[in-house]
mmCIF file of C-alpha atoms in Angstrom:
data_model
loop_
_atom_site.group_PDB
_atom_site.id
_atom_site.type_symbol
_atom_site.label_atom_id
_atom_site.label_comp_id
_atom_site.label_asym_id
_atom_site.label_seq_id
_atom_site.Cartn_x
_atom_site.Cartn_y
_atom_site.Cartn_z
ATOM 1 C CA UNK A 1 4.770 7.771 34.423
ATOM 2 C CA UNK A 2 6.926 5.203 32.871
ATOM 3 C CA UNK A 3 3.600 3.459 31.548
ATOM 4 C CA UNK A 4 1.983 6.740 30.445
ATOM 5 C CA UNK A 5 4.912 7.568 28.626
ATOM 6 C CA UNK A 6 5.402 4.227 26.835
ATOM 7 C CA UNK A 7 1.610 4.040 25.870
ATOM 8 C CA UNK A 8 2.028 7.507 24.397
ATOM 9 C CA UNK A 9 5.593 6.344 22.205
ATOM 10 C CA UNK A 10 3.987 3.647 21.078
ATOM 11 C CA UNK A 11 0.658 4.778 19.670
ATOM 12 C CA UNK A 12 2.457 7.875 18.182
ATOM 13 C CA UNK A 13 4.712 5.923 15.962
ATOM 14 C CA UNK A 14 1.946 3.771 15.211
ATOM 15 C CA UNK A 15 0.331 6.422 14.022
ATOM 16 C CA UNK A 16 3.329 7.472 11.820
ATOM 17 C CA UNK A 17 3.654 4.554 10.426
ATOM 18 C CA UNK A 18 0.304 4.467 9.203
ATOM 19 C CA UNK A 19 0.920 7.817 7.833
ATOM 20 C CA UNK A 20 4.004 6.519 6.228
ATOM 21 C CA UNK A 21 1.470 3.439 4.501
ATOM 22 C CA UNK A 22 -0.570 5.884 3.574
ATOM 23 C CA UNK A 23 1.770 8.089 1.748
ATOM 24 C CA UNK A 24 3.398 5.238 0.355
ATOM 25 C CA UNK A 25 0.690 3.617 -0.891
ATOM 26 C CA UNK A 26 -0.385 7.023 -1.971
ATOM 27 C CA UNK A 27 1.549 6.686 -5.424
ATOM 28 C CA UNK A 28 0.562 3.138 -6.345
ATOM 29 C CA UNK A 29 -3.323 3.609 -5.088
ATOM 30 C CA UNK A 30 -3.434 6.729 -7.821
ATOM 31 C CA UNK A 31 -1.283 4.418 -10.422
ATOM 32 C CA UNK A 32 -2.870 1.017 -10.028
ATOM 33 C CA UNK A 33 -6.609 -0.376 -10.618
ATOM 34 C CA UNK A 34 -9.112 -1.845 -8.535
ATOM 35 C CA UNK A 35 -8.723 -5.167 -9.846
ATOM 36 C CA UNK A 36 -6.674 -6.217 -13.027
ATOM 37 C CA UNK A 37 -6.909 -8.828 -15.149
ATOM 38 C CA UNK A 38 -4.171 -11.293 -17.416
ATOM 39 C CA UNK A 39 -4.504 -14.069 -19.128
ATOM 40 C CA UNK A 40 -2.957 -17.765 -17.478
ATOM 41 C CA UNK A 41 -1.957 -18.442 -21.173
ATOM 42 C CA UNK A 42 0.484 -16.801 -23.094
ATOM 43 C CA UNK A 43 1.003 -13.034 -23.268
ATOM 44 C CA UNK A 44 -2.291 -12.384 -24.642
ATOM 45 C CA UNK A 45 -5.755 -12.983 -24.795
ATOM 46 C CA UNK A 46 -9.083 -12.213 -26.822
ATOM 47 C CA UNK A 47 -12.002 -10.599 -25.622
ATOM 48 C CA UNK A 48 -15.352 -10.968 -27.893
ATOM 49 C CA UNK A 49 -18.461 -8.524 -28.161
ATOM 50 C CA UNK A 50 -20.497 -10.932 -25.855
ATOM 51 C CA UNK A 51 -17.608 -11.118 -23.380
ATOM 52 C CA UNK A 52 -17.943 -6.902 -23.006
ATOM 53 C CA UNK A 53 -21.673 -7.473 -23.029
ATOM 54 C CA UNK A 54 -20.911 -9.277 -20.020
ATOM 55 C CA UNK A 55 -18.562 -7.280 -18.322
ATOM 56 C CA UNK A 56 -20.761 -4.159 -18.405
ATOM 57 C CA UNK A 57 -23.885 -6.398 -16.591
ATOM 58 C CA UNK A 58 -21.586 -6.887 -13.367
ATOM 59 C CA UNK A 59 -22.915 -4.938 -10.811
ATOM 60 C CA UNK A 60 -19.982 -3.558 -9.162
ATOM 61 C CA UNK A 61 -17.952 -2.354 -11.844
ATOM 62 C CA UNK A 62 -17.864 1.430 -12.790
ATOM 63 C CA UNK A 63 -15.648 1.049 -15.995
ATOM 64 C CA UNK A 64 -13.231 -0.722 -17.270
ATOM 65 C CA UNK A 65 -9.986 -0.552 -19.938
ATOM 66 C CA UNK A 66 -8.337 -2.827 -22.056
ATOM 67 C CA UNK A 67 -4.733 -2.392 -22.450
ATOM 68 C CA UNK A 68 -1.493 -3.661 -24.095
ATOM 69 C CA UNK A 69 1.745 -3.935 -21.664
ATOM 70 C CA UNK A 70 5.212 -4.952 -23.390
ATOM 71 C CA UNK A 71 8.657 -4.099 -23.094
ATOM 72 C CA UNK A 72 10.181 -2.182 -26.114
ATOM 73 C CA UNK A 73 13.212 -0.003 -27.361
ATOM 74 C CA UNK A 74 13.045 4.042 -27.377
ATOM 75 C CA UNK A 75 15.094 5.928 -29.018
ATOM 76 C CA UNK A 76 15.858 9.325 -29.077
ATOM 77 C CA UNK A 77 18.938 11.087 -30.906
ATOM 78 C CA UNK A 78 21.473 9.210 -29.880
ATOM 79 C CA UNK A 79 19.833 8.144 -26.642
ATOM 80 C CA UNK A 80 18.061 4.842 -26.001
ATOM 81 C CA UNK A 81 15.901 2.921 -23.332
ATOM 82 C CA UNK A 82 13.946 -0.156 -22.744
ATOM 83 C CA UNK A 83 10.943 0.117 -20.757
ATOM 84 C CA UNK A 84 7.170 -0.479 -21.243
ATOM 85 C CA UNK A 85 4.822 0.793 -24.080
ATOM 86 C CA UNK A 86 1.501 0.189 -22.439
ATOM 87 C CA UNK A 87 -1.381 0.845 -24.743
ATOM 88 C CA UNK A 88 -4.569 2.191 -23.804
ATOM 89 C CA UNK A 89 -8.041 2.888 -24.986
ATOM 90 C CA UNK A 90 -10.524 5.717 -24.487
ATOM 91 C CA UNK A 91 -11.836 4.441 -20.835
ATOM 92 C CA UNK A 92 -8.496 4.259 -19.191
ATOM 93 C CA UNK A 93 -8.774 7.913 -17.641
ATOM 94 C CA UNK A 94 -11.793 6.734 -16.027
ATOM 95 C CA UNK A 95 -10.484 3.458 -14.550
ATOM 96 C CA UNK A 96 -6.511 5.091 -13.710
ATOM 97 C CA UNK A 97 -6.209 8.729 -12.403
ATOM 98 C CA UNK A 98 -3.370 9.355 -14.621
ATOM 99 C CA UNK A 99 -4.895 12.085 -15.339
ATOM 100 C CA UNK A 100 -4.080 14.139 -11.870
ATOM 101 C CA UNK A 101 -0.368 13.375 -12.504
ATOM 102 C CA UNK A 102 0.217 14.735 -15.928
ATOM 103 C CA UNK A 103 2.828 16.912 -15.129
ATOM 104 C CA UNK A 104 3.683 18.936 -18.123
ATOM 105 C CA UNK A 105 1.690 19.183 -21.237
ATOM 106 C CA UNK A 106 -1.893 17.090 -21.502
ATOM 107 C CA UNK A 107 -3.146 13.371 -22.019
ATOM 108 C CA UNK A 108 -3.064 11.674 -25.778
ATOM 109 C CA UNK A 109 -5.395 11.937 -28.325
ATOM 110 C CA UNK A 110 -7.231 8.558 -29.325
ATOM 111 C CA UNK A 111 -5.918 7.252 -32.634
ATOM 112 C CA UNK A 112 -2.858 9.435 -32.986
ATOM 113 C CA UNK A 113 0.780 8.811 -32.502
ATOM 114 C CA UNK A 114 0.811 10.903 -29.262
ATOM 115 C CA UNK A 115 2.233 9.115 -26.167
ATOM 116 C CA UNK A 116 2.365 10.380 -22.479
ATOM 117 C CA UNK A 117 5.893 9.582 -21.096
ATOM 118 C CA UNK A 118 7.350 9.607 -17.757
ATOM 119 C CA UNK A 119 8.934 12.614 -16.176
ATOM 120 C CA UNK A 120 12.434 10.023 -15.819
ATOM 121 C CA UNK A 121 12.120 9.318 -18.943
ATOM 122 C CA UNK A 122 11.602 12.651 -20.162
ATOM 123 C CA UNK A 123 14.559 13.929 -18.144
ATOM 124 C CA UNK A 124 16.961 10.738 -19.415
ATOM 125 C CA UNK A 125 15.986 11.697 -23.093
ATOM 126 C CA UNK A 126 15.984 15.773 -22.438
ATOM 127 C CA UNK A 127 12.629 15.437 -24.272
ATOM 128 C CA UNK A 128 10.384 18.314 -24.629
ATOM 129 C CA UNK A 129 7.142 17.915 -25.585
ATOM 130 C CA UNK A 130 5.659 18.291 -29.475
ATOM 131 C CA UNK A 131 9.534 18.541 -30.205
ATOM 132 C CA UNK A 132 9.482 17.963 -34.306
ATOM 133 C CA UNK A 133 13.049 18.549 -34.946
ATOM 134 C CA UNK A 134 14.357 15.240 -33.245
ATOM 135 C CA UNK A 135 11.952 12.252 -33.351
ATOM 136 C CA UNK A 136 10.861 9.973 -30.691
ATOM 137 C CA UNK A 137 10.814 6.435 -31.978
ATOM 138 C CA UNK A 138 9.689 2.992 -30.455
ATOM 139 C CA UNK A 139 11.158 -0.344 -31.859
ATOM 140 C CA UNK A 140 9.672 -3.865 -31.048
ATOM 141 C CA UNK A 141 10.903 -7.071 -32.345
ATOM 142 C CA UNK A 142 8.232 -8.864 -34.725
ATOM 143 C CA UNK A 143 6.782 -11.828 -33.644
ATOM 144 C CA UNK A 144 7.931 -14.869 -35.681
ATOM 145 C CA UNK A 145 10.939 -17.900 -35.104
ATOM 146 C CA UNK A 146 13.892 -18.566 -36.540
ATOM 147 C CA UNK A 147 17.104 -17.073 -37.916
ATOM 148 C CA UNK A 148 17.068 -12.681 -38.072
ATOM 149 C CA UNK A 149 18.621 -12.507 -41.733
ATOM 150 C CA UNK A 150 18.075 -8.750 -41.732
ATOM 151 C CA UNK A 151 18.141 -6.570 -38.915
ATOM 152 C CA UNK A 152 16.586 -3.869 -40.113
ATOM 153 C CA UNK A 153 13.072 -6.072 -40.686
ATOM 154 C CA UNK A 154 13.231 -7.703 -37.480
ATOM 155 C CA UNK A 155 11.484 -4.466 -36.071
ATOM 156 C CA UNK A 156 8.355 -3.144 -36.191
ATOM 157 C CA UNK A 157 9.183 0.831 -35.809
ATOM 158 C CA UNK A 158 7.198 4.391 -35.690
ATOM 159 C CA UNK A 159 7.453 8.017 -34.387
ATOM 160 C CA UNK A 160 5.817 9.080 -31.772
ATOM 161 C CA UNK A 161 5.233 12.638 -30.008
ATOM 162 C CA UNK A 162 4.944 13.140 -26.772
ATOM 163 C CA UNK A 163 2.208 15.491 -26.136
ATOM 164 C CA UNK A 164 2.327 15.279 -21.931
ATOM 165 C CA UNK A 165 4.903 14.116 -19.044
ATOM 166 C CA UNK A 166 3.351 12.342 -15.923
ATOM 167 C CA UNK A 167 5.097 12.487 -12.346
ATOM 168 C CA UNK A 168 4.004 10.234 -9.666
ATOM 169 C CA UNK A 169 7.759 8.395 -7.888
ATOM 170 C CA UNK A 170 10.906 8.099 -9.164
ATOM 171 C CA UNK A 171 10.290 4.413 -9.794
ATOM 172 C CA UNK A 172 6.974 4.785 -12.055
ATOM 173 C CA UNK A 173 7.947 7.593 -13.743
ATOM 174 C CA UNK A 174 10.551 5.470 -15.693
ATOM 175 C CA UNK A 175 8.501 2.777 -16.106
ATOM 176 C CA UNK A 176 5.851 3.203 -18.818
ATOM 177 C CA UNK A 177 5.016 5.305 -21.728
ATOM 178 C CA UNK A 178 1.471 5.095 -22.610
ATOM 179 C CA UNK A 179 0.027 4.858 -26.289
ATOM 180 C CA UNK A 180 -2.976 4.457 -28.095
ATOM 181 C CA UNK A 181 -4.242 1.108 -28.171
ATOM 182 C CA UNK A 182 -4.370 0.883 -31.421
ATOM 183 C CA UNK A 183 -0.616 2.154 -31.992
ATOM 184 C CA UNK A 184 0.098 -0.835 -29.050
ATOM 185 C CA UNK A 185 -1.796 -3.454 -31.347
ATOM 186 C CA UNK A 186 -0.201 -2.433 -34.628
ATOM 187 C CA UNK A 187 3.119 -2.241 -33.469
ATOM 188 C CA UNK A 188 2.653 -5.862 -32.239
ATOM 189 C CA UNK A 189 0.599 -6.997 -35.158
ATOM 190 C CA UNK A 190 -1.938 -7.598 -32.550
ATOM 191 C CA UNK A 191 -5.841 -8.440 -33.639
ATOM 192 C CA UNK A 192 -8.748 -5.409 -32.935
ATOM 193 C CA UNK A 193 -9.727 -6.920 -30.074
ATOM 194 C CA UNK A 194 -6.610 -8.907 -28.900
ATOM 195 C CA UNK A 195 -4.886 -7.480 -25.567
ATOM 196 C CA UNK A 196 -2.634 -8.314 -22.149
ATOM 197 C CA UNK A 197 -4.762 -7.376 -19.835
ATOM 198 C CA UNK A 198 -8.415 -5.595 -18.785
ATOM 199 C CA UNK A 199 -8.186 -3.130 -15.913
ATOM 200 C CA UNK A 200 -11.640 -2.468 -13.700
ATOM 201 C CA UNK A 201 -12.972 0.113 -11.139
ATOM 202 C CA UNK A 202 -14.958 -0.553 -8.789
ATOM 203 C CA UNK A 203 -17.798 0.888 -7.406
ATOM 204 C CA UNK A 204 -17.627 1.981 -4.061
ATOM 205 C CA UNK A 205 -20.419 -0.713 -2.293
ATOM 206 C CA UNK A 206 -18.699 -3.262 -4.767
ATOM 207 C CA UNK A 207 -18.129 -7.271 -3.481
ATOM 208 C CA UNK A 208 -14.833 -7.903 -4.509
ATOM 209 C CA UNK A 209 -14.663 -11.258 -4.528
ATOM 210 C CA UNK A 210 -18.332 -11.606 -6.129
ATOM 211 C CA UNK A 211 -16.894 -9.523 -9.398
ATOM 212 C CA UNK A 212 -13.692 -12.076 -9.471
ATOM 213 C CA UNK A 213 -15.851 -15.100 -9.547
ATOM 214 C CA UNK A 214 -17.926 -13.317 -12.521
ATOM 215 C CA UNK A 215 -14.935 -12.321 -14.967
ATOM 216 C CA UNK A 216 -13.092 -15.583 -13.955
ATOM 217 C CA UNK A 217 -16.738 -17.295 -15.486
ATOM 218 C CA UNK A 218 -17.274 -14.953 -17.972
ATOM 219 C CA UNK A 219 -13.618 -16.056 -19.205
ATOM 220 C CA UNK A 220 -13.550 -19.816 -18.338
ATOM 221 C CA UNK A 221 -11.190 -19.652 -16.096
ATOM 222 C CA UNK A 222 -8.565 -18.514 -18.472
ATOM 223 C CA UNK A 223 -7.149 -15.161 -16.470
ATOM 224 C CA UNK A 224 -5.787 -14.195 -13.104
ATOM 225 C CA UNK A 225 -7.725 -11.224 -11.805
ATOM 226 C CA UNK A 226 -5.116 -9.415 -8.710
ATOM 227 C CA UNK A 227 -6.679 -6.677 -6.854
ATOM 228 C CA UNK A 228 -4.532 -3.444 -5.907
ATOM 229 C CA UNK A 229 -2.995 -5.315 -2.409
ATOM 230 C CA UNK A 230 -1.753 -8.053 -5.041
ATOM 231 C CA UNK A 231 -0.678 -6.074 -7.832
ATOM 232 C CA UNK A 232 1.868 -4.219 -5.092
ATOM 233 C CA UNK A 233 2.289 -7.275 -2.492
ATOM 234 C CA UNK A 234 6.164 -6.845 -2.345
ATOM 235 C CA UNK A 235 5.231 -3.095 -0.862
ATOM 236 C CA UNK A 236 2.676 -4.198 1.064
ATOM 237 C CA UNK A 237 4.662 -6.975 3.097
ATOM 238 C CA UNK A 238 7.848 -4.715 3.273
ATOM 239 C CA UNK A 239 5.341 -1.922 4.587
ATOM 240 C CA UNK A 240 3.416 -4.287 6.820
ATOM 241 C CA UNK A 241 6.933 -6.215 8.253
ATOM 242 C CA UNK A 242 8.201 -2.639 9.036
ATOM 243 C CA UNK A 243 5.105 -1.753 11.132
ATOM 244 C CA UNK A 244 5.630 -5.596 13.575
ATOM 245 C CA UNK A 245 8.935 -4.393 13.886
ATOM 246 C CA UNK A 246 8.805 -1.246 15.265
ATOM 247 C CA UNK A 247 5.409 -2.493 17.468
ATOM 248 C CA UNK A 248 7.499 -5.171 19.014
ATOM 249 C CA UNK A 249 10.521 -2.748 19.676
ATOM 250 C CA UNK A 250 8.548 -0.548 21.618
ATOM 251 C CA UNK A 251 6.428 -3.032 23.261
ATOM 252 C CA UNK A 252 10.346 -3.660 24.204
ATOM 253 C CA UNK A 253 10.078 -0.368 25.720
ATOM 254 C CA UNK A 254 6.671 -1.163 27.554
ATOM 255 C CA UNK A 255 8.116 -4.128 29.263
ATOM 256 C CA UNK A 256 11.156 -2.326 30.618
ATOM 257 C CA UNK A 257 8.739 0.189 32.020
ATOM 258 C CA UNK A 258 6.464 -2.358 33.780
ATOM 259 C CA UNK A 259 9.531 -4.152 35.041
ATOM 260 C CA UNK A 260 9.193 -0.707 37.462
ATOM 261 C CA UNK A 261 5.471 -1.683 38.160
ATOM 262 C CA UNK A 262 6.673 -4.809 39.083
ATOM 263 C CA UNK A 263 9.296 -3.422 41.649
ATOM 264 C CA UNK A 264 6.361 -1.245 43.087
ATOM 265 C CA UNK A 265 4.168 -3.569 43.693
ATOM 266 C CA UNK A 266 6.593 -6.245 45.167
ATOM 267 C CA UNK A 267 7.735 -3.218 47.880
ATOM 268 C CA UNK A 268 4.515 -2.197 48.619
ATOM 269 C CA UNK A 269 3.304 -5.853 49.722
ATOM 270 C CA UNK A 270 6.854 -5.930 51.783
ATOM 271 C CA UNK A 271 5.439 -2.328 53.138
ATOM 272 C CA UNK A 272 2.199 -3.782 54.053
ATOM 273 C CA UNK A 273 3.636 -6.819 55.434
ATOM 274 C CA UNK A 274 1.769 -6.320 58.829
ATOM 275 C CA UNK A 275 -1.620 -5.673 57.377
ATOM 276 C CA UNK A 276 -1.288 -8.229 55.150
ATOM 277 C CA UNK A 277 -0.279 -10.775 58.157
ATOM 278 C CA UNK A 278 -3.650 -9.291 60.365
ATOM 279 C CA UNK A 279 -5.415 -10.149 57.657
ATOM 280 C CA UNK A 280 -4.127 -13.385 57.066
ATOM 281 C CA UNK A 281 -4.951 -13.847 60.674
ATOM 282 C CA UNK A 282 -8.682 -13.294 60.681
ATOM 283 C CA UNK A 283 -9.345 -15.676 57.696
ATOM 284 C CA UNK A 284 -8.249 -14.206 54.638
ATOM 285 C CA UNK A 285 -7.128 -16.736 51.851
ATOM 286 C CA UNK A 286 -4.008 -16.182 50.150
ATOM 287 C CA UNK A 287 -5.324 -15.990 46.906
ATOM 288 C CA UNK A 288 -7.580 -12.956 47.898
ATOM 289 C CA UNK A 289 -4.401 -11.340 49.421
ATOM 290 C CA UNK A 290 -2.809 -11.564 45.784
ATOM 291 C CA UNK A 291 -5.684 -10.502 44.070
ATOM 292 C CA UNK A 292 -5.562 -6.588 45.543
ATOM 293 C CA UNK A 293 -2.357 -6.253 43.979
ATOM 294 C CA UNK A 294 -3.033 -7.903 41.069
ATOM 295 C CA UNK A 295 -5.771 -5.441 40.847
ATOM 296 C CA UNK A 296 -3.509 -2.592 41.932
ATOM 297 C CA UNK A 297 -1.450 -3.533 39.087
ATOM 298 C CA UNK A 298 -4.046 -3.541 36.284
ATOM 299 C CA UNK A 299 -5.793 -0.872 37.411
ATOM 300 C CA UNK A 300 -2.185 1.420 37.273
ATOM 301 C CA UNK A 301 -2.196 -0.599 33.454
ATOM 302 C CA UNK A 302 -5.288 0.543 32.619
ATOM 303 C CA UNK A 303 -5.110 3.942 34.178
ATOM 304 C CA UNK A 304 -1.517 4.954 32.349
ATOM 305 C CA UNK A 305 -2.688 3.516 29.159
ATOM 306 C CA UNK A 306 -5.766 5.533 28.964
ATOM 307 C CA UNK A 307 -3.684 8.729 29.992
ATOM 308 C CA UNK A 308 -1.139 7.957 27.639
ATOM 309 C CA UNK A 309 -3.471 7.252 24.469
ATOM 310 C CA UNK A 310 -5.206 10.270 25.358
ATOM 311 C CA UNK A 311 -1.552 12.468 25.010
ATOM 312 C CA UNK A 312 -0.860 10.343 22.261
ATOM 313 C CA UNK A 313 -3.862 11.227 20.638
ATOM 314 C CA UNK A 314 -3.460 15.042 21.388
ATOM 315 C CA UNK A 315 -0.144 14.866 19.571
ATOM 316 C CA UNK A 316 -1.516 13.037 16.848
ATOM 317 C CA UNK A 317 -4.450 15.353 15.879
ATOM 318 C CA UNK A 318 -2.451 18.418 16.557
ATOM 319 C CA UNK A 319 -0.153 17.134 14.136
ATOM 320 C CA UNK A 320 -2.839 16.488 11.614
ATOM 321 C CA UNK A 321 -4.355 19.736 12.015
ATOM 322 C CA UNK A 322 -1.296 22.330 12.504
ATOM 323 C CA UNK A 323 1.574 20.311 10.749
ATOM 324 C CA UNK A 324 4.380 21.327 13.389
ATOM 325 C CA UNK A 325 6.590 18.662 12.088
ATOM 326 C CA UNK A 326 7.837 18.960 8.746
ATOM 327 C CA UNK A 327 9.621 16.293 6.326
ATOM 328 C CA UNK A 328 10.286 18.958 3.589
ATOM 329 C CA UNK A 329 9.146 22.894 3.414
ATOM 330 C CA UNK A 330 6.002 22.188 1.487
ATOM 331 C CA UNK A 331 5.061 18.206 3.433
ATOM 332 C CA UNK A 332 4.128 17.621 6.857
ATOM 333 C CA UNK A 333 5.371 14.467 8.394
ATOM 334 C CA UNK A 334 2.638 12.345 7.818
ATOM 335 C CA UNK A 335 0.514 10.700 10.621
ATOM 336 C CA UNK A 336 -2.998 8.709 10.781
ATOM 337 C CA UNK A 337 -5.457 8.279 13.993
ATOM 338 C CA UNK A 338 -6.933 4.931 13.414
ATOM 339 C CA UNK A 339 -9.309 3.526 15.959
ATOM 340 C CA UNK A 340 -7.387 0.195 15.523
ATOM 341 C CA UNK A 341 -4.108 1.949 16.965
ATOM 342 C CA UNK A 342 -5.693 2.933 19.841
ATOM 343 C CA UNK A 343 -7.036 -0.930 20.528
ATOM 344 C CA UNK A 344 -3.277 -1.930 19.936
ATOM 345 C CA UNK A 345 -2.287 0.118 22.618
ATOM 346 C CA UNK A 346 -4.702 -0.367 24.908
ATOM 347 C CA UNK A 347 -4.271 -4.187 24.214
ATOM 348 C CA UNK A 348 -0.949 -4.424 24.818
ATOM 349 C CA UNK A 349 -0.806 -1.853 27.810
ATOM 350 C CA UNK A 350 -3.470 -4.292 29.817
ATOM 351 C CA UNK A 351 -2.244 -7.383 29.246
ATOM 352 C CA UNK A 352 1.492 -6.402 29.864
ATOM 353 C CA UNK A 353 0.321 -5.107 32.782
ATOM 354 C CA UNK A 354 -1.748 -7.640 34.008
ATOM 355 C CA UNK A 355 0.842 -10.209 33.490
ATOM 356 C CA UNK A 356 3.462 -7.554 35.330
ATOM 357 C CA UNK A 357 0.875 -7.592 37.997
ATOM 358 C CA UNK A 358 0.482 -11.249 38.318
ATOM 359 C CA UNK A 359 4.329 -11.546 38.829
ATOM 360 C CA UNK A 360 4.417 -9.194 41.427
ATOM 361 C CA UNK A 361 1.325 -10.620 43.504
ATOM 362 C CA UNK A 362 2.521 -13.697 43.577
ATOM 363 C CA UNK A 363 5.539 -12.974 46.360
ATOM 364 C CA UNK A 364 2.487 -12.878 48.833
ATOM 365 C CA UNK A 365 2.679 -16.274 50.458
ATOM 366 C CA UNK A 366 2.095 -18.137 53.256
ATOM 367 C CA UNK A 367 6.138 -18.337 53.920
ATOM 368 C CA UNK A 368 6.070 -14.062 53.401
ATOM 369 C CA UNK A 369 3.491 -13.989 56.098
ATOM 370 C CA UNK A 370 4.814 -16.419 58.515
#
């Protein structure tokens, strides 16, 4: 029992905490690209006719966007905020689902002063959207050295109208405001086809690591190309650390339960003292003595494991399906059944055991007997 009911914990939370990756990662996934790519010099970089000639014959990539990322000043009334302007051109819908996430209003217009903010943003500002009375305007410094004589020309300025409101987390949905790309590059006296960074989707049969070597080529080396994983790796190892924790505290749990398969096993050979010792007697070897209870042992292992997954299973799916346990009114806790959980357990159940097992066996001895 003690070993069903710690191979059941254990690949239930497992299961949750996939769920909990999953739902995490849900946010970022829908925000982020497949692969994106900056330049290893500077803030910016060119990209020529022939270099987009070459981008489109990489098999792999379904589309890609070129975009503008910089920090700037809003303003709004009497309100103000420094976050990012990130410009973007026509293809970025169909490289980003941003999309999905427009919560109020609808995306911007290419060529136009329209920008798609935030929903923190929105609701730090009290902006409404297409609002003419008070004007939205970005500032950012122009590029240049030396001594600001006038502060008034040390800006590059414009209005700009929010015509929709994304929501995806609290933490994104402060973090950019998109633009036109075009509004991006005049604002930073930028060149046509001068930009920060090129974002890519991939097909679905795509070799990653085949369409990095090709843009790192096509570029001479000049950019660092991260795919999602990389773009979010401070989530990612928080996420994955959080998951070895909570493994190794209830493989804790396993342990103190086999500590009673232990004590089992060591009674029954002091039970079956006299059979063992008749045995003994007509020519067994010690080590085949030890080796029924070793297999006793693993067999229980194997035995509560597999009942255990199979609960844990039950739970999981029934969960999944029927949603019994709720986080909020409207979202089910979330949980994942993932083939690899199951091998975890099942791992960790056996071996445990096993080594429990060969603990245990070895108090039959020659000294026991005698």
């Amino acid at each position: 029992m003690g070993i069903i009911v710690g191979a059941m914990a254990l690949f239930v939370v497992l299961s949750v905490f996939s769920g909990l990756k999953v739902f995490s990662l849900s946010f970022s996934n829908e925000f982020d690209p497949d692969l994106k790519a900056n330049t290893t010099i500077g803030k910016s970089f060119l990209v020529t006719p022939n270099q987009e000639n070459q981008i489109k014959k990489i098999d792999g990539i379904a589309s890609y966007s070129k975009i503008i990322e910089e920090r700037v000043l809003f303003v709004y009334g009497d309100k103000q905020q420094v976050t990012y302007l990130k410009g973007v051109d026509s293809n970025f819908t169909k490289v980003n689902a941003i999309e999905k996430k427009i919560y109020n209003g609808e995306w911007l217009e290419k060529n136009t002063i329209q920008v798609v903010v935030g929903y923190g943003i929105a609701q730090k500002f009290s902006l409404g959207l297409l609002d003419f009375k008070t004007n939205l305007e970005v500032f950012v410094p122009k590029p240049g050295s030396g001594a600001i004589e006038n502060p008034q020309q040390a800006f590059n300025e414009s209005i700009i109208v929010p015509s929709g409101i994304y929501a995806v987390s609290e933490d994104l949905d402060s973090k950019y405001v998109f633009a036109d790309l075009g509004l991006a590059q005049e604002l930073l006296e930028y060149k046509p086809n001068q930009v920060t960074g090129i974002e890519f989707k991939m097909k679905n049969d795509a070799d990653e690591n085949a369409i990095i070597d090709q843009l790192k080529t096509i570029f001479k080396n000049k950019i660092t190309i991260k795919n999602r994983a990389q773009l979010n790796e401070s989530l990612y190892k928080m996420l994955n650390t959080e998951n070895i924790a909570v493994y190794l505290i209830f493989t804790l749990v396993i342990i103190v339960a086999l500590f009673n398969l232990i004590g089992a096993l060591i009674m029954m050979i002091l039970d079956k003292k006299g059979n063992l010792k008749t045995l003994f007697n007509l020519g067994t070897e010690i080590k085949d003595l030890r080796k029924i209870f070793l297999l006793q042992g693993t067999l229980l292992s194997v035995l509560g494991g597999i009942i255990g997954l199979a609960l844990g299973i039950t739970i999981v799916l029934i969960q999944q399906r029927y949603e019994f346990v709720m986080i909020t009114p409207t979202l089910a806790y979330p949980v994942v059944f993932s083939l690899e959980n199951v091998l975890i357990v099942l791992v960790t159940i056996v071996s445990l055991g096993f080594i429990a097992s060969l603990i245990a066996s070895s108090r039959v001895s020659k000294k026991l007997l005698e």
